[in-house]
Coordinates of C-alpha atoms in Angstrom, one line a residue:
Chain A
M1 CA -36.7 36.1 16.6
W2 CA -36.8 39.1 14.8
E3 CA -39.4 37.8 12.1
E4 CA -43.1 39.4 12.2
K5 CA -45.2 36.5 11.9
T6 CA -48.4 37.2 9.8
V7 CA -51.6 36.3 12.0
K8 CA -53.8 37.9 9.7
R9 CA -54.1 39.2 6.1
E10 CA -56.6 41.5 4.4
T11 CA -56.6 42.4 0.8
I12 CA -57.7 45.6 0.3
F13 CA -57.1 45.9 -3.3
K14 CA -55.8 44.5 -6.4
G15 CA -55.0 46.7 -9.1
R16 CA -52.9 46.9 -12.5
I17 CA -50.0 48.1 -10.9
V18 CA -50.5 47.7 -7.2
Q19 CA -51.8 45.6 -4.4
L20 CA -52.5 46.5 -1.0
N21 CA -52.6 44.2 1.9
V22 CA -53.0 45.1 5.6
D23 CA -51.2 42.2 7.4
T24 CA -51.7 42.0 11.3
V25 CA -48.3 40.9 12.5
L26 CA -46.7 39.4 15.9
L27 CA -44.3 41.6 17.1
P28 CA -41.1 40.4 18.9
D29 CA -42.5 41.4 22.1
G30 CA -45.8 39.2 21.7
R31 CA -47.8 42.0 20.9
E32 CA -49.8 42.4 17.8
S33 CA -49.5 45.6 15.2
T34 CA -50.7 45.7 11.7
R35 CA -48.5 46.5 8.6
E36 CA -49.8 48.3 5.5
I37 CA -48.1 46.6 2.4
V38 CA -48.3 47.7 -0.9
K39 CA -47.2 44.6 -3.3
H40 CA -45.4 45.7 -6.6
K41 CA -43.8 43.8 -9.4
E42 CA -40.2 43.6 -9.8
A43 CA -38.8 46.4 -11.9
V44 CA -35.7 47.2 -14.0
A45 CA -33.6 50.3 -14.6
V46 CA -31.0 51.0 -17.0
V47 CA -27.8 53.2 -17.1
A48 CA -27.3 53.5 -20.6
L49 CA -23.8 54.9 -21.5
D50 CA -22.6 55.6 -25.1
E51 CA -18.7 56.1 -25.9
K52 CA -18.5 59.6 -25.7
G53 CA -19.7 59.6 -22.1
N54 CA -23.0 60.3 -22.4
I55 CA -26.1 59.1 -20.6
Y56 CA -29.8 58.3 -22.0
M57 CA -32.3 59.6 -20.0
V58 CA -36.3 59.6 -20.5
R59 CA -38.5 62.7 -19.4
Q60 CA -41.9 61.9 -18.1
Y61 CA -45.1 63.1 -16.2
R62 CA -45.6 61.4 -13.1
K63 CA -49.0 61.5 -11.9
P64 CA -48.2 60.2 -8.2
V65 CA -46.0 63.4 -7.8
E66 CA -47.8 65.8 -10.2
K67 CA -44.5 66.7 -12.0
V68 CA -42.1 65.8 -15.2
L69 CA -39.0 64.0 -13.8
L70 CA -36.1 63.4 -15.7
E71 CA -35.2 59.6 -15.1
I72 CA -32.9 56.9 -16.4
P73 CA -34.9 54.2 -18.6
A74 CA -37.0 51.6 -16.4
G75 CA -40.1 49.4 -16.1
I76 CA -42.0 46.7 -14.7
L77 CA -41.3 42.8 -15.3
N78 CA -43.7 41.9 -18.0
D79 CA -44.9 38.7 -16.1
E80 CA -43.2 36.4 -13.5
D81 CA -41.3 34.3 -16.5
E82 CA -39.6 37.2 -17.9
E83 CA -36.0 37.6 -16.6
P84 CA -34.8 40.9 -15.5
L85 CA -31.9 40.9 -18.2
E86 CA -34.7 40.5 -20.6
A87 CA -37.1 43.3 -19.2
A88 CA -33.8 45.5 -19.1
K89 CA -33.3 45.0 -22.8
R90 CA -37.2 45.5 -23.6
E91 CA -37.5 48.6 -21.5
L92 CA -34.6 50.3 -23.2
R93 CA -35.6 49.3 -26.6
E94 CA -39.6 50.8 -25.9
E95 CA -38.3 54.0 -24.2
T96 CA -35.7 55.0 -26.1
G97 CA -35.0 52.7 -29.2
L98 CA -31.3 51.7 -28.2
I99 CA -30.1 48.2 -28.3
A100 CA -26.7 47.6 -26.6
A101 CA -24.4 45.1 -27.2
S102 CA -22.8 44.8 -23.9
W103 CA -25.1 44.4 -20.6
E104 CA -23.9 44.5 -17.0
K105 CA -26.0 43.8 -13.8
L106 CA -24.9 46.7 -11.1
A107 CA -27.6 46.1 -8.1
S108 CA -30.9 45.2 -7.2
F109 CA -32.4 47.2 -4.2
Y110 CA -35.5 47.9 -2.5
T111 CA -37.1 51.4 -3.3
A112 CA -39.1 52.1 0.0
P113 CA -38.9 48.9 1.9
G114 CA -41.0 50.5 4.7
F115 CA -44.0 50.1 3.2
T116 CA -43.4 48.3 -0.3
D117 CA -41.9 45.2 -1.8
E118 CA -40.7 46.9 -5.2
K119 CA -37.3 45.4 -6.2
I120 CA -35.5 47.2 -8.8
H121 CA -32.9 45.5 -10.7
L122 CA -30.2 48.2 -12.4
F123 CA -28.0 47.6 -15.0
L124 CA -25.5 49.1 -17.1
A125 CA -25.9 49.1 -20.9
T126 CA -23.1 50.0 -23.3
R127 CA -21.9 49.8 -26.9
L128 CA -25.4 51.3 -28.1
S129 CA -26.9 51.2 -31.6
Q130 CA -30.0 53.1 -32.3
G131 CA -33.4 51.5 -33.2
T132 CA -37.0 52.6 -33.0
Q133 CA -38.9 53.9 -29.9
R134 CA -41.9 51.6 -29.1
L135 CA -44.1 53.0 -26.0
D136 CA -46.8 51.5 -24.3
E137 CA -50.1 52.8 -25.1
D138 CA -50.5 55.0 -21.8
E139 CA -46.9 56.2 -21.8
F140 CA -45.6 59.7 -23.4
V141 CA -41.9 59.8 -23.2
E142 CA -39.0 62.4 -24.1
V143 CA -35.4 61.1 -24.8
E144 CA -32.7 63.3 -23.4
V145 CA -29.0 62.5 -23.9
I146 CA -26.7 64.3 -21.7
S147 CA -23.0 63.8 -20.5
L148 CA -22.5 61.9 -17.3
A149 CA -20.9 64.8 -16.0
R150 CA -23.8 67.1 -16.2
A151 CA -26.2 64.1 -15.1
Y152 CA -24.2 64.0 -11.7
E153 CA -24.1 67.8 -11.5
M154 CA -28.0 67.8 -11.9
V155 CA -28.2 65.4 -8.9
L156 CA -26.2 67.4 -6.7
K157 CA -28.4 70.5 -7.7
G158 CA -31.5 68.5 -7.2
E159 CA -32.4 68.8 -10.9
I160 CA -32.6 65.0 -10.8
K161 CA -35.1 63.9 -7.9
D162 CA -35.8 59.9 -8.8
A163 CA -33.9 57.7 -6.5
K164 CA -33.3 54.7 -8.9
S165 CA -31.8 57.6 -11.4
I166 CA -29.8 59.0 -8.7
I167 CA -28.6 55.5 -7.6
G168 CA -27.6 54.5 -11.6
I169 CA -25.8 58.1 -12.2
Q170 CA -23.7 58.0 -8.8
W171 CA -22.9 54.3 -9.6
A172 CA -21.5 55.3 -12.9
R173 CA -19.9 58.2 -11.5
L174 CA -17.9 56.3 -9.1
Q175 CA -17.1 53.1 -11.0
I176 CA -16.7 54.6 -14.5
G177 CA -15.7 58.2 -13.7
Chain B
M1 CA -49.7 69.9 -22.2
W2 CA -48.1 66.8 -20.7
E3 CA -50.0 67.0 -17.2
E4 CA -52.7 64.2 -16.7
K5 CA -55.6 66.1 -15.2
T6 CA -57.6 64.1 -12.7
V7 CA -61.1 63.8 -14.1
K8 CA -62.3 61.2 -11.2
R9 CA -60.5 60.2 -8.1
E10 CA -61.5 57.2 -5.8
T11 CA -60.0 57.0 -2.4
I12 CA -59.9 52.9 -1.6
F13 CA -58.2 53.0 1.7
K14 CA -56.9 55.4 4.1
G15 CA -54.5 54.0 6.7
R16 CA -51.9 55.0 9.5
I17 CA -49.0 54.8 6.9
V18 CA -50.5 55.0 3.5
Q19 CA -53.5 56.4 1.3
L20 CA -54.4 54.4 -1.7
N21 CA -56.1 56.4 -4.5
V22 CA -57.1 55.5 -8.1
D23 CA -57.2 58.4 -10.4
T24 CA -58.9 58.4 -13.7
V25 CA -56.8 61.0 -15.6
L26 CA -56.8 62.2 -19.2
L27 CA -53.8 61.5 -21.5
P28 CA -52.3 64.1 -23.5
D29 CA -54.0 62.3 -26.5
G30 CA -57.2 62.8 -25.0
R31 CA -58.0 59.1 -24.0
E32 CA -58.7 58.3 -20.3
S33 CA -56.6 55.9 -18.0
T34 CA -56.3 55.2 -14.5
R35 CA -53.1 55.7 -12.3
E36 CA -53.1 53.7 -8.9
I37 CA -51.5 56.0 -6.5
V38 CA -50.2 55.4 -2.9
K39 CA -49.8 58.6 -1.1
H40 CA -47.4 58.7 2.0
K41 CA -46.2 61.3 4.2
E42 CA -42.9 62.9 3.7
A43 CA -40.1 61.1 5.2
V44 CA -36.4 61.9 6.3
A45 CA -32.9 60.0 6.1
V46 CA -29.8 60.8 7.9
V47 CA -26.1 60.1 6.9
A48 CA -24.3 60.1 10.5
L49 CA -20.7 60.2 10.2
D50 CA -18.2 60.3 13.1
E51 CA -14.6 61.5 12.8
K52 CA -13.3 58.5 12.2
G53 CA -15.3 57.9 8.9
N54 CA -17.7 55.4 10.6
I55 CA -21.3 55.9 9.3
Y56 CA -24.5 54.8 12.0
M57 CA -26.7 52.3 10.5
V58 CA -29.9 50.6 11.9
R59 CA -30.5 47.0 11.5
Q60 CA -34.4 45.8 11.3
Y61 CA -36.8 43.6 10.3
R62 CA -39.0 45.0 7.2
K63 CA -42.4 43.2 6.8
P64 CA -43.0 44.5 3.3
V65 CA -40.0 42.6 2.0
E66 CA -39.8 39.9 4.9
K67 CA -36.2 40.2 5.7
V68 CA -33.8 42.2 8.1
L69 CA -32.2 45.4 6.6
L70 CA -29.1 47.2 7.1
E71 CA -30.3 50.9 6.5
I72 CA -29.3 54.5 7.3
P73 CA -31.6 56.1 10.4
A74 CA -35.0 57.5 8.9
G75 CA -38.4 58.0 9.6
I76 CA -41.5 59.9 8.4
L77 CA -42.5 63.6 9.5
N78 CA -44.8 63.5 12.6
D79 CA -47.2 65.7 11.0
E80 CA -47.5 68.3 8.4
D81 CA -46.0 71.1 10.9
E82 CA -42.9 69.4 11.6
E83 CA -39.9 70.6 9.6
P84 CA -37.6 67.7 7.7
L85 CA -34.7 68.9 9.6
E86 CA -36.5 68.4 13.0
A87 CA -37.7 65.1 12.0
A88 CA -34.3 64.4 11.0
K89 CA -32.7 65.0 14.2
R90 CA -35.8 63.6 15.9
E91 CA -35.0 60.2 14.2
L92 CA -31.3 60.3 14.5
R93 CA -31.9 60.5 18.0
E94 CA -34.8 57.9 18.3
E95 CA -33.3 55.5 16.6
T96 CA -29.2 55.6 17.5
G97 CA -29.5 57.9 20.3
L98 CA -27.3 60.3 18.7
I99 CA -27.2 63.6 18.7
A100 CA -25.4 65.9 16.0
A101 CA -23.8 69.5 16.5
S102 CA -23.6 70.0 12.7
W103 CA -26.5 69.2 9.8
E104 CA -26.4 69.7 6.1
K105 CA -29.2 68.9 3.5
L106 CA -27.8 66.5 0.8
A107 CA -31.0 66.1 -1.3
S108 CA -34.4 65.4 -1.7
F109 CA -35.6 62.5 -4.0
Y110 CA -38.8 60.5 -4.6
T111 CA -38.5 56.6 -4.1
A112 CA -40.6 55.4 -6.6
P113 CA -42.7 58.1 -8.6
G114 CA -44.3 55.7 -11.0
F115 CA -46.8 54.5 -8.1
T116 CA -46.3 56.6 -5.0
D117 CA -45.6 60.5 -3.9
E118 CA -43.2 59.8 -1.2
K119 CA -40.4 62.3 -0.8
I120 CA -37.3 61.6 1.4
H121 CA -35.4 64.7 2.5
L122 CA -31.6 63.3 3.2
F123 CA -29.2 64.8 5.7
L124 CA -25.9 64.7 6.4
A125 CA -25.0 64.6 10.4
T126 CA -21.5 65.4 11.9
R127 CA -19.9 66.0 15.3
L128 CA -21.8 63.2 17.0
S129 CA -22.4 62.7 20.8
Q130 CA -24.0 59.8 22.4
G131 CA -27.6 60.1 24.0
T132 CA -30.0 57.3 24.5
Q133 CA -32.1 55.4 21.9
R134 CA -35.9 56.1 22.3
L135 CA -37.9 53.8 20.0
D136 CA -41.5 53.9 18.7
E137 CA -43.4 51.2 20.4
D138 CA -43.6 48.8 17.2
E139 CA -39.9 49.2 16.3
F140 CA -37.3 47.0 17.0
V141 CA -34.0 48.3 15.8
E142 CA -30.1 47.4 16.6
V143 CA -27.6 50.1 15.8
E144 CA -24.3 48.9 13.6
V145 CA -21.2 51.4 13.4
I146 CA -19.1 50.6 10.1
S147 CA -16.6 52.2 8.4
L148 CA -17.6 54.4 5.4
A149 CA -15.2 52.5 3.2
R150 CA -16.8 48.9 4.5
A151 CA -20.5 50.5 4.0
Y152 CA -19.5 51.2 0.6
E153 CA -18.1 47.9 -0.2
M154 CA -21.4 46.4 1.3
V155 CA -23.5 48.5 -1.3
L156 CA -21.3 47.2 -4.5
K157 CA -21.8 43.4 -3.1
G158 CA -25.5 44.0 -2.8
E159 CA -25.5 43.5 1.0
I160 CA -27.0 46.9 1.7
K161 CA -30.3 46.7 -0.4
D162 CA -32.1 49.9 0.6
A163 CA -32.2 52.6 -1.9
K164 CA -32.3 55.5 0.5
S165 CA -29.1 54.0 1.9
I166 CA -27.3 53.5 -1.1
I167 CA -28.0 56.9 -2.0
G168 CA -26.7 58.4 1.0
I169 CA -23.5 56.1 1.5
Q170 CA -22.9 56.9 -2.4
W171 CA -23.4 60.4 -1.8
A172 CA -20.8 60.5 1.1
R173 CA -18.4 58.4 -0.7
L174 CA -18.2 61.0 -3.8
Q175 CA -18.5 64.3 -1.6
I176 CA -16.4 63.0 1.3
G177 CA -14.2 60.0 0.2

């Protein structure tokens, strides 16, 4: 009864990262409306914790917000065949050089379900060892290692401003302490 | 040094909710790349807690993910003049009918800074009293009142899948208990 059936779909743009559709939908009361929908590949994000209680973060410039942000390592699934866990291992390795011997799935969530289908799978990575960083050719990323306590303080102070990173840090704080 | 200067901007689409730009940028190493950027108005979200420790949530169909989701009340700023706090009061009233005597700003965060500038201002609303729900004409929303403990359990079980709602519930859990 609640579903909004698509009666017409216009694909405005297909890019490397996003696809934009404008769907004409049938509302529950029988009228029509339009929904602007940004299609985005699934993504992964990693809370990487070492034995001293430090979390590995990455600092990078984010063009959409025109700011350098401190975030947990993350990235998009390579293709539809890549499993989220494989993508998480790959992204952690690429962005920080880390290899983790222990992996746990924490959550999957939608970043902004009002206008996009982007879904992020969040993992906890522990028992870390250091390999070599290998970034994508248009990625410029700096690794920062801070205590989980300090990361949580930065969330409270508004110094960490990225939703997936806030979720990951709060998750660790609630479940690990 | 880290900034990506826009050398060309193509506006692909201007809609009711999103605008899509493709920016050609200058990378730190001097090469050029493109960034697909979804411009979105600022938004607000509200953790509304009553004196019994219940949180007010709304259940609604989200076309981009083709699912009914349970979320905290939220919405977009009406125009550039509306203050986030005013928008939060308006959205809480519209979606749940609630009026809150006490308001506190918790955080501001970017939902998905890899491809959109959407920023959400998160508020805590307490000392609630009941008014009348007034939805937008294309909004179909059901209010659900659950204990904060139950909401947090639903986050852990993956039954609450919306990033801003997870952040709000974790925040309340960490700061209020």
